[in-house]
Amino acid sequence: MITIRQAGPEDFELVAEFIRKLAEYEKLAHEVRFDDEVLRGHLFGEHPAAEVLIGEVDGVPSGFALFFQTFSTFEGKPGIWLEDLFVEPHARGAGLGRALLARLAALVVERGGARLEWNVLDWNELGKGFYRSIGAAHVEGWERWRMEIDAIEALSRGV
């Protein structure tokens, strides 16, 4: 049986473990550098920056989705950005990923939103196939851009 629940502070270690496992899967473990207490505060503190769903198969935590609210000025409505989605290898194919995304879709609807969005690594054909199977599509014509902390700090100082 699959169940989806909202994570609480007592789930922090589990969430941190899932983040690390996702990074390993994505071949990005070298980029994981969060401080536990800082991350804990951003997820479960007074003003959470993100939310987490835990997916369980037969009562065993087997995956998670970490997400936060976005806003579309064109739609004039909020949306959800899925930052992380991970399902343990033993639970893949059981419907847990679909159940986590279905819960996120329900949250978009409940919150009066317009979009559920995420990134997928260009080499992740398995993920792309799964996303197509649930009705998602690649957004043509857009590129992802990013500023890292050194550039952010320089810009903030007017440099």
PDB file of C-alpha atoms in Angstrom:
ATOM      1  CA  MET A   1       0.000   0.000   0.000  1.00  0.00           C
ATOM      2  CA  ILE A   2       1.259   3.488  -0.907  1.00  0.00           C
ATOM      3  CA  THR A   3       0.762   6.426   1.431  1.00  0.00           C
ATOM      4  CA  ILE A   4       1.864  10.031   1.045  1.00  0.00           C
ATOM      5  CA  ARG A   5       2.306  12.255   4.073  1.00  0.00           C
ATOM      6  CA  GLN A   6       3.642  15.699   4.896  1.00  0.00           C
ATOM      7  CA  ALA A   7       7.108  15.545   6.465  1.00  0.00           C
ATOM      8  CA  GLY A   8       7.651  17.024   9.898  1.00  0.00           C
ATOM      9  CA  PRO A   9      10.735  17.999  11.900  1.00  0.00           C
ATOM     10  CA  GLU A  10      11.072  14.410  13.118  1.00  0.00           C
ATOM     11  CA  ASP A  11      11.723  13.402   9.472  1.00  0.00           C
ATOM     12  CA  PHE A  12      14.753  15.633   8.993  1.00  0.00           C
ATOM     13  CA  GLU A  13      17.362  12.848   8.969  1.00  0.00           C
ATOM     14  CA  LEU A  14      15.276  10.861   6.475  1.00  0.00           C
ATOM     15  CA  VAL A  15      14.898  13.896   4.197  1.00  0.00           C
ATOM     16  CA  ALA A  16      18.647  14.605   4.361  1.00  0.00           C
ATOM     17  CA  GLU A  17      19.335  10.964   3.482  1.00  0.00           C
ATOM     18  CA  PHE A  18      16.954  11.112   0.505  1.00  0.00           C
ATOM     19  CA  ILE A  19      18.646  14.317  -0.721  1.00  0.00           C
ATOM     20  CA  ARG A  20      22.027  12.601  -0.594  1.00  0.00           C
ATOM     21  CA  LYS A  21      20.707   9.508  -2.392  1.00  0.00           C
ATOM     22  CA  LEU A  22      19.176  11.679  -5.114  1.00  0.00           C
ATOM     23  CA  ALA A  23      22.490  13.491  -5.543  1.00  0.00           C
ATOM     24  CA  GLU A  24      24.278  10.158  -5.905  1.00  0.00           C
ATOM     25  CA  TYR A  25      21.765   9.015  -8.537  1.00  0.00           C
ATOM     26  CA  GLU A  26      22.227  12.289 -10.427  1.00  0.00           C
ATOM     27  CA  LYS A  27      26.035  11.966 -10.190  1.00  0.00           C
ATOM     28  CA  LEU A  28      26.097  15.227  -8.218  1.00  0.00           C
ATOM     29  CA  ALA A  29      27.009  14.038  -4.711  1.00  0.00           C
ATOM     30  CA  HIS A  30      30.043  16.343  -4.799  1.00  0.00           C
ATOM     31  CA  GLU A  31      27.646  19.321  -4.904  1.00  0.00           C
ATOM     32  CA  VAL A  32      25.806  18.456  -1.667  1.00  0.00           C
ATOM     33  CA  ARG A  33      27.111  20.884   0.934  1.00  0.00           C
ATOM     34  CA  PHE A  34      24.158  21.816   3.102  1.00  0.00           C
ATOM     35  CA  ASP A  35      24.570  22.423   6.816  1.00  0.00           C
ATOM     36  CA  ASP A  36      22.076  20.237   8.695  1.00  0.00           C
ATOM     37  CA  GLU A  37      20.865  22.968  11.056  1.00  0.00           C
ATOM     38  CA  VAL A  38      20.481  25.554   8.298  1.00  0.00           C
ATOM     39  CA  LEU A  39      18.540  23.103   6.109  1.00  0.00           C
ATOM     40  CA  ARG A  40      16.417  22.016   9.079  1.00  0.00           C
ATOM     41  CA  GLY A  41      15.492  25.652   9.725  1.00  0.00           C
ATOM     42  CA  HIS A  42      14.582  26.274   6.092  1.00  0.00           C
ATOM     43  CA  LEU A  43      12.396  23.171   5.948  1.00  0.00           C
ATOM     44  CA  PHE A  44      10.837  23.070   9.409  1.00  0.00           C
ATOM     45  CA  GLY A  45      11.512  26.464  11.002  1.00  0.00           C
ATOM     46  CA  GLU A  46       9.228  29.414  11.650  1.00  0.00           C
ATOM     47  CA  HIS A  47       9.095  30.471   7.969  1.00  0.00           C
ATOM     48  CA  PRO A  48       9.677  27.335   5.858  1.00  0.00           C
ATOM     49  CA  ALA A  49      11.166  27.953   2.420  1.00  0.00           C
ATOM     50  CA  ALA A  50      10.030  24.566   1.129  1.00  0.00           C
ATOM     51  CA  GLU A  51       7.790  21.641   1.965  1.00  0.00           C
ATOM     52  CA  VAL A  52       8.415  17.913   1.840  1.00  0.00           C
ATOM     53  CA  LEU A  53       6.198  14.934   1.145  1.00  0.00           C
ATOM     54  CA  ILE A  54       7.273  11.466   2.238  1.00  0.00           C
ATOM     55  CA  GLY A  55       6.092   8.490   0.222  1.00  0.00           C
ATOM     56  CA  GLU A  56       5.758   5.150   1.962  1.00  0.00           C
ATOM     57  CA  VAL A  57       5.305   1.673   0.552  1.00  0.00           C
ATOM     58  CA  ASP A  58       3.776  -0.726   3.081  1.00  0.00           C
ATOM     59  CA  GLY A  59       4.691   1.688   5.877  1.00  0.00           C
ATOM     60  CA  VAL A  60       8.355   2.010   4.837  1.00  0.00           C
ATOM     61  CA  PRO A  61       9.571   5.487   3.771  1.00  0.00           C
ATOM     62  CA  SER A  62      10.696   4.896   0.186  1.00  0.00           C
ATOM     63  CA  GLY A  63      10.751   8.297  -1.505  1.00  0.00           C
ATOM     64  CA  PHE A  64      10.189  12.008  -1.195  1.00  0.00           C
ATOM     65  CA  ALA A  65       9.244  15.171  -3.019  1.00  0.00           C
ATOM     66  CA  LEU A  66      10.656  18.542  -1.944  1.00  0.00           C
ATOM     67  CA  PHE A  67       8.829  21.562  -3.369  1.00  0.00           C
ATOM     68  CA  PHE A  68       8.026  25.237  -2.933  1.00  0.00           C
ATOM     69  CA  GLN A  69       5.536  27.799  -4.211  1.00  0.00           C
ATOM     70  CA  THR A  70       6.163  29.792  -7.358  1.00  0.00           C
ATOM     71  CA  PHE A  71       4.113  32.494  -9.051  1.00  0.00           C
ATOM     72  CA  SER A  72       3.270  33.088 -12.702  1.00  0.00           C
ATOM     73  CA  THR A  73       2.585  36.704 -13.589  1.00  0.00           C
ATOM     74  CA  PHE A  74       1.221  35.583 -16.973  1.00  0.00           C
ATOM     75  CA  GLU A  75      -1.315  33.277 -15.304  1.00  0.00           C
ATOM     76  CA  GLY A  76      -1.784  35.539 -12.280  1.00  0.00           C
ATOM     77  CA  LYS A  77      -1.674  32.431 -10.093  1.00  0.00           C
ATOM     78  CA  PRO A  78       0.726  30.474  -7.910  1.00  0.00           C
ATOM     79  CA  GLY A  79       2.263  27.171  -8.826  1.00  0.00           C
ATOM     80  CA  ILE A  80       4.558  24.559  -7.383  1.00  0.00           C
ATOM     81  CA  TRP A  81       8.207  24.001  -8.253  1.00  0.00           C
ATOM     82  CA  LEU A  82       9.309  20.428  -7.643  1.00  0.00           C
ATOM     83  CA  GLU A  83      12.943  20.719  -6.593  1.00  0.00           C
ATOM     84  CA  ASP A  84      13.596  17.072  -5.737  1.00  0.00           C
ATOM     85  CA  LEU A  85      11.821  13.805  -6.463  1.00  0.00           C
ATOM     86  CA  PHE A  86      13.417  10.533  -5.435  1.00  0.00           C
ATOM     87  CA  VAL A  87      12.172   6.968  -5.118  1.00  0.00           C
ATOM     88  CA  GLU A  88      14.347   4.212  -3.678  1.00  0.00           C
ATOM     89  CA  PRO A  89      15.393   1.654  -6.317  1.00  0.00           C
ATOM     90  CA  HIS A  90      13.489  -1.170  -4.589  1.00  0.00           C
ATOM     91  CA  ALA A  91      10.258   0.860  -4.793  1.00  0.00           C
ATOM     92  CA  ARG A  92      10.517   1.988  -8.419  1.00  0.00           C
ATOM     93  CA  GLY A  93       7.726   0.679 -10.585  1.00  0.00           C
ATOM     94  CA  ALA A  94       5.344   0.412  -7.623  1.00  0.00           C
ATOM     95  CA  GLY A  95       3.584   3.700  -8.408  1.00  0.00           C
ATOM     96  CA  LEU A  96       5.205   5.789  -5.676  1.00  0.00           C
ATOM     97  CA  GLY A  97       6.625   8.452  -8.007  1.00  0.00           C
ATOM     98  CA  ARG A  98       3.247   8.814  -9.674  1.00  0.00           C
ATOM     99  CA  ALA A  99       1.538   9.028  -6.255  1.00  0.00           C
ATOM    100  CA  LEU A 100       3.926  11.768  -5.091  1.00  0.00           C
ATOM    101  CA  LEU A 101       3.311  13.770  -8.275  1.00  0.00           C
ATOM    102  CA  ALA A 102      -0.443  13.184  -8.027  1.00  0.00           C
ATOM    103  CA  ARG A 103      -0.382  14.652  -4.502  1.00  0.00           C
ATOM    104  CA  LEU A 104       1.579  17.663  -5.772  1.00  0.00           C
ATOM    105  CA  ALA A 105      -0.941  18.100  -8.591  1.00  0.00           C
ATOM    106  CA  ALA A 106      -3.739  18.000  -6.011  1.00  0.00           C
ATOM    107  CA  LEU A 107      -1.934  20.677  -3.972  1.00  0.00           C
ATOM    108  CA  VAL A 108      -1.683  22.908  -7.052  1.00  0.00           C
ATOM    109  CA  VAL A 109      -5.451  22.548  -7.545  1.00  0.00           C
ATOM    110  CA  GLU A 110      -6.258  23.021  -3.824  1.00  0.00           C
ATOM    111  CA  ARG A 111      -4.127  26.169  -3.707  1.00  0.00           C
ATOM    112  CA  GLY A 112      -5.693  27.691  -6.826  1.00  0.00           C
ATOM    113  CA  GLY A 113      -2.522  27.277  -8.841  1.00  0.00           C
ATOM    114  CA  ALA A 114      -1.777  26.984 -12.520  1.00  0.00           C
ATOM    115  CA  ARG A 115       1.503  25.082 -12.897  1.00  0.00           C
ATOM    116  CA  LEU A 116       3.590  22.216 -11.607  1.00  0.00           C
ATOM    117  CA  GLU A 117       7.138  22.552 -12.904  1.00  0.00           C
ATOM    118  CA  TRP A 118      10.570  20.964 -12.491  1.00  0.00           C
ATOM    119  CA  ASN A 119      13.894  20.340 -14.187  1.00  0.00           C
ATOM    120  CA  VAL A 120      15.198  17.008 -15.411  1.00  0.00           C
ATOM    121  CA  LEU A 121      18.799  16.221 -16.301  1.00  0.00           C
ATOM    122  CA  ASP A 122      19.310  15.917 -20.047  1.00  0.00           C
ATOM    123  CA  TRP A 123      20.683  12.367 -19.748  1.00  0.00           C
ATOM    124  CA  ASN A 124      17.818  11.060 -17.599  1.00  0.00           C
ATOM    125  CA  GLU A 125      15.799   9.274 -20.283  1.00  0.00           C
ATOM    126  CA  LEU A 126      14.081   7.058 -17.707  1.00  0.00           C
ATOM    127  CA  GLY A 127      12.822  10.157 -15.886  1.00  0.00           C
ATOM    128  CA  LYS A 128      11.757  11.869 -19.108  1.00  0.00           C
ATOM    129  CA  GLY A 129       9.789   8.814 -20.177  1.00  0.00           C
ATOM    130  CA  PHE A 130       8.056   8.686 -16.801  1.00  0.00           C
ATOM    131  CA  TYR A 131       7.196  12.389 -16.947  1.00  0.00           C
ATOM    132  CA  ARG A 132       5.771  12.054 -20.467  1.00  0.00           C
ATOM    133  CA  SER A 133       3.638   9.128 -19.266  1.00  0.00           C
ATOM    134  CA  ILE A 134       1.869  11.373 -16.737  1.00  0.00           C
ATOM    135  CA  GLY A 135       1.214  14.153 -19.263  1.00  0.00           C
ATOM    136  CA  ALA A 136       4.207  16.431 -18.684  1.00  0.00           C
ATOM    137  CA  ALA A 137       6.053  18.063 -21.573  1.00  0.00           C
ATOM    138  CA  HIS A 138       9.403  19.747 -22.120  1.00  0.00           C
ATOM    139  CA  VAL A 139       9.110  23.549 -22.259  1.00  0.00           C
ATOM    140  CA  GLU A 140      10.574  24.524 -25.614  1.00  0.00           C
ATOM    141  CA  GLY A 141      12.489  27.759 -26.003  1.00  0.00           C
ATOM    142  CA  TRP A 142      13.647  28.189 -22.414  1.00  0.00           C
ATOM    143  CA  GLU A 143      17.127  27.821 -20.940  1.00  0.00           C
ATOM    144  CA  ARG A 144      17.933  27.514 -17.267  1.00  0.00           C
ATOM    145  CA  TRP A 145      20.223  30.220 -15.827  1.00  0.00           C
ATOM    146  CA  ARG A 146      21.811  30.437 -12.394  1.00  0.00           C
ATOM    147  CA  MET A 147      23.962  32.672 -10.220  1.00  0.00           C
ATOM    148  CA  GLU A 148      26.142  31.018  -7.588  1.00  0.00           C
ATOM    149  CA  ILE A 149      26.897  32.673  -4.251  1.00  0.00           C
ATOM    150  CA  ASP A 150      30.142  34.416  -5.305  1.00  0.00           C
ATOM    151  CA  ALA A 151      28.379  36.162  -8.197  1.00  0.00           C
ATOM    152  CA  ILE A 152      25.355  36.923  -6.009  1.00  0.00           C
ATOM    153  CA  GLU A 153      27.509  38.532  -3.330  1.00  0.00           C
ATOM    154  CA  ALA A 154      29.445  40.553  -5.922  1.00  0.00           C
ATOM    155  CA  LEU A 155      26.235  41.796  -7.546  1.00  0.00           C
ATOM    156  CA  SER A 156      24.732  42.643  -4.151  1.00  0.00           C
ATOM    157  CA  ARG A 157      27.761  44.872  -3.469  1.00  0.00           C
ATOM    158  CA  GLY A 158      27.333  46.571  -6.840  1.00  0.00           C
ATOM    159  CA  VAL A 159      30.509  45.025  -8.285  1.00  0.00           C
TER     160      VAL A 159
END
